[in-house]
PDB file of C-alpha atoms in Angstrom:
ATOM      1  CA  UNK D1246      25.386 -27.446  14.532  1.00  0.00           C
ATOM      2  CA  UNK D1247      26.505 -27.490  11.713  1.00  0.00           C
ATOM      3  CA  UNK D1248      22.813 -29.549  10.260  1.00  0.00           C
ATOM      4  CA  UNK D1249      21.219 -26.346  11.493  1.00  0.00           C
ATOM      5  CA  UNK D1250      23.150 -23.776   9.238  1.00  0.00           C
ATOM      6  CA  UNK D1251      23.022 -26.397   6.508  1.00  0.00           C
ATOM      7  CA  UNK D1252      19.175 -27.201   6.502  1.00  0.00           C
ATOM      8  CA  UNK D1253      19.155 -30.214   7.744  1.00  0.00           C
ATOM      9  CA  UNK D1254      16.779 -29.847  10.368  1.00  0.00           C
ATOM     10  CA  UNK D1255      13.282 -31.025  11.483  1.00  0.00           C
ATOM     11  CA  UNK D1256      11.168 -33.808  10.664  1.00  0.00           C
ATOM     12  CA  UNK D1257      13.230 -36.154  13.647  1.00  0.00           C
ATOM     13  CA  UNK D1258      16.790 -35.198  12.498  1.00  0.00           C
ATOM     14  CA  UNK D1259      17.228 -32.334  14.824  1.00  0.00           C
ATOM     15  CA  UNK D1260      14.032 -30.412  16.744  1.00  0.00           C
ATOM     16  CA  UNK D1261      12.621 -27.211  16.003  1.00  0.00           C
ATOM     17  CA  UNK D1262      13.714 -26.238  19.694  1.00  0.00           C
ATOM     18  CA  UNK D1263      17.900 -27.435  19.581  1.00  0.00           C
ATOM     19  CA  UNK D1264      17.896 -25.314  16.416  1.00  0.00           C
ATOM     20  CA  UNK D1265      15.876 -22.183  17.476  1.00  0.00           C
ATOM     21  CA  UNK D1266      18.830 -21.705  20.494  1.00  0.00           C
ATOM     22  CA  UNK D1267      21.465 -22.785  18.088  1.00  0.00           C
ATOM     23  CA  UNK D1268      20.301 -20.618  15.621  1.00  0.00           C
ATOM     24  CA  UNK D1269      20.278 -17.463  18.147  1.00  0.00           C
ATOM     25  CA  UNK D1270      23.518 -18.192  19.950  1.00  0.00           C
ATOM     26  CA  UNK D1271      24.784 -17.755  16.412  1.00  0.00           C
ATOM     27  CA  UNK D1272      23.601 -14.292  15.595  1.00  0.00           C
ATOM     28  CA  UNK D1273      24.665 -13.760  19.632  1.00  0.00           C
ATOM     29  CA  UNK D1274      27.928 -13.687  18.517  1.00  0.00           C
ATOM     30  CA  UNK D1275      28.163 -12.650  15.305  1.00  0.00           C
ATOM     31  CA  UNK D1276      28.738 -15.353  12.938  1.00  0.00           C
ATOM     32  CA  UNK D1277      25.005 -14.846  11.082  1.00  0.00           C
ATOM     33  CA  UNK D1278      23.698 -11.849  10.965  1.00  0.00           C
ATOM     34  CA  UNK D1279      19.659 -10.958  12.017  1.00  0.00           C
ATOM     35  CA  UNK D1280      18.466 -11.495   8.311  1.00  0.00           C
ATOM     36  CA  UNK D1281      20.166 -15.237   7.769  1.00  0.00           C
ATOM     37  CA  UNK D1282      18.929 -16.017  11.593  1.00  0.00           C
ATOM     38  CA  UNK D1283      15.952 -15.561  10.434  1.00  0.00           C
ATOM     39  CA  UNK D1284      16.205 -17.251   6.733  1.00  0.00           C
ATOM     40  CA  UNK D1285      16.357 -20.256   8.351  1.00  0.00           C
ATOM     41  CA  UNK D1286      13.876 -20.359  10.734  1.00  0.00           C
ATOM     42  CA  UNK D1287      11.569 -19.534   9.077  1.00  0.00           C
ATOM     43  CA  UNK D1288      12.888 -22.603   6.686  1.00  0.00           C
ATOM     44  CA  UNK D1289      12.710 -24.757   9.370  1.00  0.00           C
ATOM     45  CA  UNK D1290       9.334 -23.545  10.864  1.00  0.00           C
ATOM     46  CA  UNK D1291       7.274 -23.423   6.946  1.00  0.00           C
ATOM     47  CA  UNK D1292       8.718 -27.603   6.512  1.00  0.00           C
ATOM     48  CA  UNK D1293       7.687 -28.243  10.270  1.00  0.00           C
ATOM     49  CA  UNK D1294       4.683 -26.942  10.157  1.00  0.00           C
ATOM     50  CA  UNK D1295       3.582 -27.436   5.975  1.00  0.00           C
ATOM     51  CA  UNK D1296       2.131 -23.999   6.438  1.00  0.00           C
ATOM     52  CA  UNK D1297       3.278 -20.731   4.115  1.00  0.00           C
ATOM     53  CA  UNK D1298       2.440 -16.924   3.505  1.00  0.00           C
ATOM     54  CA  UNK D1299      -0.465 -16.232   1.396  1.00  0.00           C
ATOM     55  CA  UNK D1300      -0.720 -12.879  -0.340  1.00  0.00           C
ATOM     56  CA  UNK D1301      -3.891 -12.118  -1.288  1.00  0.00           C
ATOM     57  CA  UNK D1302      -5.531  -9.451  -3.500  1.00  0.00           C
ATOM     58  CA  UNK D1303      -9.008  -8.390  -4.322  1.00  0.00           C
ATOM     59  CA  UNK D1304      -8.387  -6.474  -7.364  1.00  0.00           C
ATOM     60  CA  UNK D1305      -6.638  -8.102 -10.173  1.00  0.00           C
ATOM     61  CA  UNK D1306      -4.554  -5.400 -13.141  1.00  0.00           C
ATOM     62  CA  UNK D1307      -3.670  -2.551 -10.076  1.00  0.00           C
ATOM     63  CA  UNK D1308      -0.439  -1.747 -10.865  1.00  0.00           C
ATOM     64  CA  UNK D1309       1.131  -0.748  -7.426  1.00  0.00           C
ATOM     65  CA  UNK D1310      -0.811  -4.144  -6.121  1.00  0.00           C
ATOM     66  CA  UNK D1311       1.429  -5.615  -8.882  1.00  0.00           C
ATOM     67  CA  UNK D1312       4.826  -3.903  -8.007  1.00  0.00           C
ATOM     68  CA  UNK D1313       3.645  -4.810  -3.870  1.00  0.00           C
ATOM     69  CA  UNK D1314       3.173  -8.283  -4.824  1.00  0.00           C
ATOM     70  CA  UNK D1315       5.847  -8.933  -7.282  1.00  0.00           C
ATOM     71  CA  UNK D1316       8.402  -7.209  -4.402  1.00  0.00           C
ATOM     72  CA  UNK D1317       6.898  -9.895  -1.873  1.00  0.00           C
ATOM     73  CA  UNK D1318       7.135 -12.831  -4.031  1.00  0.00           C
ATOM     74  CA  UNK D1319      11.181 -11.645  -4.337  1.00  0.00           C
ATOM     75  CA  UNK D1320      11.445 -11.118  -0.569  1.00  0.00           C
ATOM     76  CA  UNK D1321      10.794 -14.680   0.035  1.00  0.00           C
ATOM     77  CA  UNK D1322      12.683 -15.966  -3.405  1.00  0.00           C
ATOM     78  CA  UNK D1323      15.629 -14.352  -0.848  1.00  0.00           C
ATOM     79  CA  UNK D1324      14.439 -15.783   1.820  1.00  0.00           C
ATOM     80  CA  UNK D1325      14.056 -19.779   0.417  1.00  0.00           C
ATOM     81  CA  UNK D1326      10.266 -18.895   0.438  1.00  0.00           C
ATOM     82  CA  UNK D1327       7.923 -18.517  -2.099  1.00  0.00           C
ATOM     83  CA  UNK D1328       4.258 -17.140  -1.701  1.00  0.00           C
ATOM     84  CA  UNK D1329       1.094 -18.751  -2.497  1.00  0.00           C
ATOM     85  CA  UNK D1330      -1.045 -15.528  -4.558  1.00  0.00           C
ATOM     86  CA  UNK D1331      -4.995 -15.639  -4.139  1.00  0.00           C
ATOM     87  CA  UNK D1332      -7.264 -13.827  -5.687  1.00  0.00           C
ATOM     88  CA  UNK D1333     -10.812 -12.977  -4.334  1.00  0.00           C
ATOM     89  CA  UNK D1334     -12.979 -11.960  -7.326  1.00  0.00           C
ATOM     90  CA  UNK D1335     -16.464 -12.805  -4.576  1.00  0.00           C
ATOM     91  CA  UNK D1336     -16.657 -13.440  -0.641  1.00  0.00           C
ATOM     92  CA  UNK D1337     -17.572 -17.190  -2.193  1.00  0.00           C
ATOM     93  CA  UNK D1338     -13.987 -17.020  -3.123  1.00  0.00           C
ATOM     94  CA  UNK D1339     -12.611 -17.534   0.467  1.00  0.00           C
ATOM     95  CA  UNK D1340     -14.409 -20.508   1.045  1.00  0.00           C
ATOM     96  CA  UNK D1341     -12.229 -22.264  -0.848  1.00  0.00           C
ATOM     97  CA  UNK D1342      -9.194 -20.362   0.906  1.00  0.00           C
ATOM     98  CA  UNK D1343      -6.617 -22.779   2.205  1.00  0.00           C
ATOM     99  CA  UNK D1344      -6.388 -21.840   6.261  1.00  0.00           C
ATOM    100  CA  UNK D1345      -4.787 -24.921   7.460  1.00  0.00           C
ATOM    101  CA  UNK D1346      -2.142 -24.146   4.535  1.00  0.00           C
ATOM    102  CA  UNK D1347      -2.126 -21.224   5.698  1.00  0.00           C
ATOM    103  CA  UNK D1348       0.867 -19.051   8.250  1.00  0.00           C
ATOM    104  CA  UNK D1349       0.572 -15.665   8.033  1.00  0.00           C
ATOM    105  CA  UNK D1350      -2.229 -13.688   5.019  1.00  0.00           C
ATOM    106  CA  UNK D1351      -0.782 -10.944   3.216  1.00  0.00           C
ATOM    107  CA  UNK D1352      -3.482  -8.476   2.414  1.00  0.00           C
ATOM    108  CA  UNK D1353      -2.858  -5.830  -0.577  1.00  0.00           C
ATOM    109  CA  UNK D1354      -4.679  -2.953  -0.773  1.00  0.00           C
ATOM    110  CA  UNK D1355      -8.213  -2.336  -0.350  1.00  0.00           C
ATOM    111  CA  UNK D1356     -10.856  -5.047   0.230  1.00  0.00           C
ATOM    112  CA  UNK D1357     -14.920  -5.995   0.682  1.00  0.00           C
ATOM    113  CA  UNK D1358     -16.460  -6.025   3.846  1.00  0.00           C
ATOM    114  CA  UNK D1359     -17.873  -9.378   3.950  1.00  0.00           C
ATOM    115  CA  UNK D1360     -13.888 -10.562   2.713  1.00  0.00           C
ATOM    116  CA  UNK D1361     -12.349  -8.474   6.188  1.00  0.00           C
ATOM    117  CA  UNK D1362     -15.093 -10.632   8.498  1.00  0.00           C
ATOM    118  CA  UNK D1363     -14.390 -13.639   6.852  1.00  0.00           C
ATOM    119  CA  UNK D1364     -10.360 -12.582   7.489  1.00  0.00           C
ATOM    120  CA  UNK D1365     -11.052 -12.012  10.752  1.00  0.00           C
ATOM    121  CA  UNK D1366     -13.340 -15.158  11.608  1.00  0.00           C
ATOM    122  CA  UNK D1367     -10.061 -17.659  10.594  1.00  0.00           C
ATOM    123  CA  UNK D1368      -7.731 -16.378  13.505  1.00  0.00           C
ATOM    124  CA  UNK D1369      -4.355 -16.403  11.101  1.00  0.00           C
ATOM    125  CA  UNK D1370      -2.488 -13.296  11.416  1.00  0.00           C
ATOM    126  CA  UNK D1371      -2.725 -10.751   8.728  1.00  0.00           C
ATOM    127  CA  UNK D1372      -0.526  -7.740   7.020  1.00  0.00           C
ATOM    128  CA  UNK D1373      -2.043  -5.670   5.181  1.00  0.00           C
ATOM    129  CA  UNK D1374      -0.161  -3.321   2.401  1.00  0.00           C
ATOM    130  CA  UNK D1375      -1.723  -0.303   1.454  1.00  0.00           C
ATOM    131  CA  UNK D1376      -4.199   0.373   3.658  1.00  0.00           C
ATOM    132  CA  UNK D1377      -5.510   0.599   7.183  1.00  0.00           C
ATOM    133  CA  UNK D1378      -9.265  -1.060   8.627  1.00  0.00           C
ATOM    134  CA  UNK D1379      -9.347   0.966  12.487  1.00  0.00           C
ATOM    135  CA  UNK D1380     -10.069  -2.161  14.687  1.00  0.00           C
ATOM    136  CA  UNK D1381      -8.933  -4.481  12.304  1.00  0.00           C
ATOM    137  CA  UNK D1382      -6.033  -5.637  14.546  1.00  0.00           C
ATOM    138  CA  UNK D1383      -3.446  -6.169  11.555  1.00  0.00           C
ATOM    139  CA  UNK D1384      -0.324  -5.251  11.388  1.00  0.00           C
ATOM    140  CA  UNK D1385      -0.011  -2.813   8.440  1.00  0.00           C
ATOM    141  CA  UNK D1386       2.584  -1.207   5.568  1.00  0.00           C
ATOM    142  CA  UNK D1387       2.001   2.067   5.014  1.00  0.00           C
ATOM    143  CA  UNK D1388       3.052   5.166   2.870  1.00  0.00           C
ATOM    144  CA  UNK D1389       3.555   8.147   5.185  1.00  0.00           C
ATOM    145  CA  UNK D1390       0.714   9.756   3.459  1.00  0.00           C
ATOM    146  CA  UNK D1391       0.636  12.750   6.204  1.00  0.00           C
ATOM    147  CA  UNK D1392       4.543  13.421   5.869  1.00  0.00           C
ATOM    148  CA  UNK D1393       3.839  13.442   2.051  1.00  0.00           C
ATOM    149  CA  UNK D1394       1.410  15.301   1.119  1.00  0.00           C
ATOM    150  CA  UNK D1395       1.948  17.898   4.003  1.00  0.00           C
ATOM    151  CA  UNK D1396       5.392  18.225   2.826  1.00  0.00           C
ATOM    152  CA  UNK D1397       3.411  18.556  -1.049  1.00  0.00           C
ATOM    153  CA  UNK D1398       2.401  21.738  -0.018  1.00  0.00           C
ATOM    154  CA  UNK D1399       5.050  22.748   1.587  1.00  0.00           C
ATOM    155  CA  UNK D1400       6.621  22.574  -2.179  1.00  0.00           C
ATOM    156  CA  UNK D1401       4.265  24.637  -3.767  1.00  0.00           C
ATOM    157  CA  UNK D1402       4.065  27.493  -0.989  1.00  0.00           C
ATOM    158  CA  UNK D1403       8.108  27.742  -0.955  1.00  0.00           C
ATOM    159  CA  UNK D1404       7.452  28.649  -4.760  1.00  0.00           C
ATOM    160  CA  UNK D1405       5.613  30.740  -4.348  1.00  0.00           C
ATOM    161  CA  UNK D1406       2.311  29.771  -4.506  1.00  0.00           C
ATOM    162  CA  UNK D1407      -0.722  30.633  -2.162  1.00  0.00           C
ATOM    163  CA  UNK D1408      -4.323  29.792  -3.405  1.00  0.00           C
ATOM    164  CA  UNK D1409      -3.516  25.673  -3.759  1.00  0.00           C
ATOM    165  CA  UNK D1410      -6.173  23.525  -4.097  1.00  0.00           C
ATOM    166  CA  UNK D1411      -6.484  20.128  -3.215  1.00  0.00           C
ATOM    167  CA  UNK D1412      -8.140  16.995  -5.444  1.00  0.00           C
ATOM    168  CA  UNK D1413      -9.574  13.541  -4.656  1.00  0.00           C
ATOM    169  CA  UNK D1414     -12.296  11.215  -5.482  1.00  0.00           C
ATOM    170  CA  UNK D1415     -13.541   9.080  -2.595  1.00  0.00           C
ATOM    171  CA  UNK D1416     -13.891   6.154  -1.866  1.00  0.00           C
ATOM    172  CA  UNK D1417     -16.016   6.705   1.029  1.00  0.00           C
ATOM    173  CA  UNK D1418     -16.274   3.330   3.686  1.00  0.00           C
ATOM    174  CA  UNK D1419     -13.625   1.698   5.551  1.00  0.00           C
ATOM    175  CA  UNK D1420     -12.221  -0.458   3.652  1.00  0.00           C
ATOM    176  CA  UNK D1421     -11.709   1.623   1.124  1.00  0.00           C
ATOM    177  CA  UNK D1422     -10.933   5.022   1.819  1.00  0.00           C
ATOM    178  CA  UNK D1423      -7.613   5.379   4.493  1.00  0.00           C
ATOM    179  CA  UNK D1424      -4.856   6.702   1.873  1.00  0.00           C
ATOM    180  CA  UNK D1425      -6.747   9.071   0.491  1.00  0.00           C
ATOM    181  CA  UNK D1426      -8.354  10.358   3.476  1.00  0.00           C
ATOM    182  CA  UNK D1427      -5.204  10.056   5.096  1.00  0.00           C
ATOM    183  CA  UNK D1428      -3.540  12.558   2.196  1.00  0.00           C
ATOM    184  CA  UNK D1429      -6.240  15.195   2.194  1.00  0.00           C
ATOM    185  CA  UNK D1430      -5.662  15.167   6.144  1.00  0.00           C
ATOM    186  CA  UNK D1431      -1.841  15.558   5.353  1.00  0.00           C
ATOM    187  CA  UNK D1432      -3.083  18.416   2.574  1.00  0.00           C
ATOM    188  CA  UNK D1433      -4.641  20.193   5.184  1.00  0.00           C
ATOM    189  CA  UNK D1434      -2.317  20.241   7.655  1.00  0.00           C
ATOM    190  CA  UNK D1435       0.347  21.447   5.090  1.00  0.00           C
ATOM    191  CA  UNK D1436      -1.778  24.845   4.731  1.00  0.00           C
ATOM    192  CA  UNK D1437      -2.386  24.953   8.752  1.00  0.00           C
ATOM    193  CA  UNK D1438       1.967  24.833   8.750  1.00  0.00           C
ATOM    194  CA  UNK D1439       2.291  27.358   5.451  1.00  0.00           C
ATOM    195  CA  UNK D1440      -0.205  29.628   7.348  1.00  0.00           C
ATOM    196  CA  UNK D1441      -2.933  29.530   3.775  1.00  0.00           C
ATOM    197  CA  UNK D1442      -6.117  28.988   4.238  1.00  0.00           C
ATOM    198  CA  UNK D1443      -7.831  25.998   2.776  1.00  0.00           C
ATOM    199  CA  UNK D1444     -11.385  27.255   2.756  1.00  0.00           C
ATOM    200  CA  UNK D1445     -12.901  26.184  -0.626  1.00  0.00           C
ATOM    201  CA  UNK D1446      -9.753  24.855  -1.744  1.00  0.00           C
ATOM    202  CA  UNK D1447     -11.349  21.055  -1.162  1.00  0.00           C
ATOM    203  CA  UNK D1448     -12.379  19.739  -4.283  1.00  0.00           C
ATOM    204  CA  UNK D1449     -13.678  16.131  -3.946  1.00  0.00           C
ATOM    205  CA  UNK D1450     -16.001  13.526  -4.880  1.00  0.00           C
ATOM    206  CA  UNK D1451     -17.949  10.570  -2.098  1.00  0.00           C
ATOM    207  CA  UNK D1452     -18.914   7.568  -4.827  1.00  0.00           C
ATOM    208  CA  UNK D1453     -18.906   4.625  -2.020  1.00  0.00           C
ATOM    209  CA  UNK D1454     -22.162   2.693  -3.544  1.00  0.00           C
ATOM    210  CA  UNK D1455     -24.309   0.093  -1.173  1.00  0.00           C
ATOM    211  CA  UNK D1456     -23.230  -3.035  -3.055  1.00  0.00           C
ATOM    212  CA  UNK D1457     -19.261  -2.838  -2.451  1.00  0.00           C
ATOM    213  CA  UNK D1458     -19.064  -2.705  -5.978  1.00  0.00           C
ATOM    214  CA  UNK D1459     -15.872  -0.989  -7.762  1.00  0.00           C
ATOM    215  CA  UNK D1460     -16.146   1.273 -10.666  1.00  0.00           C
ATOM    216  CA  UNK D1461     -15.453   0.724 -14.101  1.00  0.00           C
ATOM    217  CA  UNK D1462     -12.507   2.778 -15.355  1.00  0.00           C
ATOM    218  CA  UNK D1463     -14.496   5.030 -17.803  1.00  0.00           C
ATOM    219  CA  UNK D1464     -16.628   5.985 -14.193  1.00  0.00           C
ATOM    220  CA  UNK D1465     -13.515   7.222 -12.859  1.00  0.00           C
ATOM    221  CA  UNK D1466     -12.484   9.125 -15.347  1.00  0.00           C
ATOM    222  CA  UNK D1467     -15.827  10.597 -15.301  1.00  0.00           C
ATOM    223  CA  UNK D1468     -16.065  11.253 -12.063  1.00  0.00           C
ATOM    224  CA  UNK D1469     -12.876  13.032 -12.699  1.00  0.00           C
ATOM    225  CA  UNK D1470     -12.805  15.431 -15.428  1.00  0.00           C
ATOM    226  CA  UNK D1471     -15.723  16.558 -13.381  1.00  0.00           C
ATOM    227  CA  UNK D1472     -13.652  16.924 -10.746  1.00  0.00           C
ATOM    228  CA  UNK D1473     -10.940  18.508 -12.825  1.00  0.00           C
ATOM    229  CA  UNK D1474     -13.906  20.956 -14.382  1.00  0.00           C
ATOM    230  CA  UNK D1475     -14.718  21.747 -11.198  1.00  0.00           C
ATOM    231  CA  UNK D1476     -11.533  22.924  -9.326  1.00  0.00           C
ATOM    232  CA  UNK D1477     -10.462  24.967 -12.641  1.00  0.00           C
ATOM    233  CA  UNK D1478     -13.853  26.634 -12.216  1.00  0.00           C
ATOM    234  CA  UNK D1479     -13.003  27.785  -8.681  1.00  0.00           C
ATOM    235  CA  UNK D1480     -12.948  32.441  -8.695  1.00  0.00           C
ATOM    236  CA  UNK D1481      -9.647  33.148  -8.220  1.00  0.00           C
ATOM    237  CA  UNK D1482      -8.530  29.423  -9.786  1.00  0.00           C
ATOM    238  CA  UNK D1483      -5.359  28.040  -7.875  1.00  0.00           C
ATOM    239  CA  UNK D1484      -2.775  28.069  -8.818  1.00  0.00           C
ATOM    240  CA  UNK D1485      -1.888  24.922  -7.684  1.00  0.00           C
ATOM    241  CA  UNK D1486      -3.087  21.522  -7.142  1.00  0.00           C
ATOM    242  CA  UNK D1487      -2.437  18.065  -4.565  1.00  0.00           C
ATOM    243  CA  UNK D1488      -3.980  15.492  -6.036  1.00  0.00           C
ATOM    244  CA  UNK D1489      -4.936  12.052  -4.759  1.00  0.00           C
ATOM    245  CA  UNK D1490      -2.754  10.367  -6.937  1.00  0.00           C
ATOM    246  CA  UNK D1491      -1.288  10.187 -10.114  1.00  0.00           C
ATOM    247  CA  UNK D1492      -4.965   9.263 -11.855  1.00  0.00           C
ATOM    248  CA  UNK D1493      -6.011  12.178 -10.587  1.00  0.00           C
ATOM    249  CA  UNK D1494      -3.618  14.766 -11.545  1.00  0.00           C
ATOM    250  CA  UNK D1495      -3.282  13.113 -15.323  1.00  0.00           C
ATOM    251  CA  UNK D1496      -6.980  13.733 -15.765  1.00  0.00           C
ATOM    252  CA  UNK D1497      -6.588  17.394 -14.261  1.00  0.00           C
ATOM    253  CA  UNK D1498      -3.741  17.995 -16.718  1.00  0.00           C
ATOM    254  CA  UNK D1499      -5.688  16.934 -20.048  1.00  0.00           C
ATOM    255  CA  UNK D1500      -9.054  18.971 -18.630  1.00  0.00           C
ATOM    256  CA  UNK D1501      -6.431  22.092 -18.479  1.00  0.00           C
ATOM    257  CA  UNK D1502      -4.754  21.426 -22.223  1.00  0.00           C
ATOM    258  CA  UNK D1503      -8.544  20.991 -23.097  1.00  0.00           C
ATOM    259  CA  UNK D1504      -9.394  24.783 -21.779  1.00  0.00           C
ATOM    260  CA  UNK D1505      -5.778  26.778 -23.190  1.00  0.00           C
ATOM    261  CA  UNK D1506      -4.578  26.310 -20.263  1.00  0.00           C
ATOM    262  CA  UNK D1507      -0.469  25.250 -19.253  1.00  0.00           C
ATOM    263  CA  UNK D1508       1.287  22.823 -16.414  1.00  0.00           C
ATOM    264  CA  UNK D1509       3.173  25.133 -15.154  1.00  0.00           C
ATOM    265  CA  UNK D1510       2.532  27.962 -16.895  1.00  0.00           C
ATOM    266  CA  UNK D1511      -1.169  28.851 -15.226  1.00  0.00           C
ATOM    267  CA  UNK D1512      -1.441  25.446 -13.002  1.00  0.00           C
ATOM    268  CA  UNK D1513       1.410  23.984 -10.960  1.00  0.00           C
ATOM    269  CA  UNK D1514       0.110  19.726 -10.187  1.00  0.00           C
ATOM    270  CA  UNK D1515       1.608  17.773  -7.879  1.00  0.00           C
ATOM    271  CA  UNK D1516       0.633  13.419  -8.066  1.00  0.00           C
ATOM    272  CA  UNK D1517       0.881  10.994  -5.572  1.00  0.00           C
ATOM    273  CA  UNK D1518       2.384   7.054  -6.011  1.00  0.00           C
ATOM    274  CA  UNK D1519       4.568   8.180  -9.079  1.00  0.00           C
ATOM    275  CA  UNK D1520       3.279   5.448 -11.298  1.00  0.00           C
ATOM    276  CA  UNK D1521       5.910   6.346 -13.708  1.00  0.00           C
ATOM    277  CA  UNK D1522       8.449   4.525 -11.941  1.00  0.00           C
ATOM    278  CA  UNK D1523       6.138   1.150 -12.251  1.00  0.00           C
ATOM    279  CA  UNK D1524       6.718  -1.272 -15.514  1.00  0.00           C
ATOM    280  CA  UNK D1525       3.742  -1.655 -17.256  1.00  0.00           C
ATOM    281  CA  UNK D1526       1.468   0.755 -15.345  1.00  0.00           C
ATOM    282  CA  UNK D1527      -0.726   3.627 -16.962  1.00  0.00           C
ATOM    283  CA  UNK D1528       0.639   5.037 -19.749  1.00  0.00           C
ATOM    284  CA  UNK D1529       0.185   9.039 -18.952  1.00  0.00           C
ATOM    285  CA  UNK D1530       3.234  10.781 -19.314  1.00  0.00           C
ATOM    286  CA  UNK D1531       5.619  11.165 -16.016  1.00  0.00           C
ATOM    287  CA  UNK D1532       3.986  14.079 -13.854  1.00  0.00           C
ATOM    288  CA  UNK D1533       5.604  15.929 -10.479  1.00  0.00           C
ATOM    289  CA  UNK D1534       4.507  13.709  -7.119  1.00  0.00           C
ATOM    290  CA  UNK D1535       5.230  11.818  -4.349  1.00  0.00           C
ATOM    291  CA  UNK D1536       7.183   8.991  -4.789  1.00  0.00           C
ATOM    292  CA  UNK D1537       6.235   5.650  -3.653  1.00  0.00           C
ATOM    293  CA  UNK D1538       8.643   2.876  -2.623  1.00  0.00           C
ATOM    294  CA  UNK D1539       6.742   0.135  -3.321  1.00  0.00           C
ATOM    295  CA  UNK D1540       9.480  -2.088  -3.068  1.00  0.00           C
ATOM    296  CA  UNK D1541       9.942  -1.863  -0.151  1.00  0.00           C
ATOM    297  CA  UNK D1542       5.976  -2.023   1.422  1.00  0.00           C
ATOM    298  CA  UNK D1543       7.083  -5.625  -0.049  1.00  0.00           C
ATOM    299  CA  UNK D1544      10.182  -5.903   1.476  1.00  0.00           C
ATOM    300  CA  UNK D1545       8.140  -4.869   5.210  1.00  0.00           C
ATOM    301  CA  UNK D1546       5.731  -6.817   4.683  1.00  0.00           C
ATOM    302  CA  UNK D1547       7.514  -9.324   4.320  1.00  0.00           C
ATOM    303  CA  UNK D1548      10.171  -8.561   7.586  1.00  0.00           C
ATOM    304  CA  UNK D1549       6.442  -8.443   9.045  1.00  0.00           C
ATOM    305  CA  UNK D1550       4.925 -11.864   8.245  1.00  0.00           C
ATOM    306  CA  UNK D1551       8.884 -13.990   9.017  1.00  0.00           C
ATOM    307  CA  UNK D1552       7.654 -11.866  12.623  1.00  0.00           C
ATOM    308  CA  UNK D1553       5.024 -13.960  13.191  1.00  0.00           C
ATOM    309  CA  UNK D1554       6.126 -16.862  11.795  1.00  0.00           C
ATOM    310  CA  UNK D1555       8.785 -16.421  13.657  1.00  0.00           C
ATOM    311  CA  UNK D1556       6.926 -16.112  17.014  1.00  0.00           C
ATOM    312  CA  UNK D1557       2.852 -16.088  16.959  1.00  0.00           C
ATOM    313  CA  UNK D1558       2.527 -14.064  19.964  1.00  0.00           C
ATOM    314  CA  UNK D1559       4.399 -11.150  18.059  1.00  0.00           C
ATOM    315  CA  UNK D1560       2.486  -7.451  18.801  1.00  0.00           C
ATOM    316  CA  UNK D1561       1.108  -6.202  15.648  1.00  0.00           C
ATOM    317  CA  UNK D1562       3.061  -2.794  14.308  1.00  0.00           C
ATOM    318  CA  UNK D1563       2.521  -0.369  12.178  1.00  0.00           C
ATOM    319  CA  UNK D1564       4.801   0.895   9.398  1.00  0.00           C
ATOM    320  CA  UNK D1565       5.242   4.157   7.321  1.00  0.00           C
ATOM    321  CA  UNK D1566       8.157   4.139   4.351  1.00  0.00           C
ATOM    322  CA  UNK D1567       8.478   7.668   2.993  1.00  0.00           C
ATOM    323  CA  UNK D1568       7.726   9.036  -0.829  1.00  0.00           C
ATOM    324  CA  UNK D1569       9.737  11.148  -1.919  1.00  0.00           C
ATOM    325  CA  UNK D1570       8.861  13.939  -4.450  1.00  0.00           C
ATOM    326  CA  UNK D1571      10.382  13.985  -8.044  1.00  0.00           C
ATOM    327  CA  UNK D1572       9.935  16.536  -9.719  1.00  0.00           C
ATOM    328  CA  UNK D1573       8.642  15.991 -13.979  1.00  0.00           C
ATOM    329  CA  UNK D1574       8.175  19.863 -14.584  1.00  0.00           C
TER     330      UNK D1574
END
């Protein structure tokens, strides 16, 4: 018992089965918390199998994914583990992925169809954060996109707004659209709940590409400025807008200012993500927004990964993290 609790297990000292029985007994008697028990078991399994939890991303430099990875790293370190980080720049990169060293793969956000198909062929448990792919059979952790966006509409309706628009730029294929389409659905649910019509007030652009290459930053900004101008041109102009994310909200505000219109006097705006709370995020002034708890998302991904390491027969789960409204004026 002493050896198990002090971490002296595996490789000829104490068998995995015996250590597991000891830890489960100690947990049942209240000597250990579930987190303490799982942390010891995780260390033991990693030591015995020589495998680790890998984090994988197809897109570099996205501040929200950096925030999730930071939380994942801290969570694993608290359990005495260290994540291997792997970036996919092309489909060929997965040929070099050390699949024999991976017990679970944590995927951050968007991935290409080729990457998705390759990961499915690995037959390694996957936990996806900030995305969901129908039919993937992967556990996921996401913001409560529908509930939070519906709440944004409710907040604006309570302020007396009746003409509330939704604005979003969609990269419209299954590996990329989940969050933004869920937010659009949440907007429509919120409008219905408030007894308001959204006919003609959904302003979106489909930016899918057959080669699945990501748009450049300037291409994104050009599209968003066009969308903002379309919102302003609606007759009569909406008095409030729910934006698909904070960048969209920021561009809308900039275009409004250039046309001599003020926020919130002429138009109220609520974004989504809470970029102002992330160190090193895009440099634009804070926006009233639905703030995603990226730290909690990372911790939840590690919790799900730990379950798979400790019990490979664990059923997939889908976790929703609530988003909190923050009024920035």
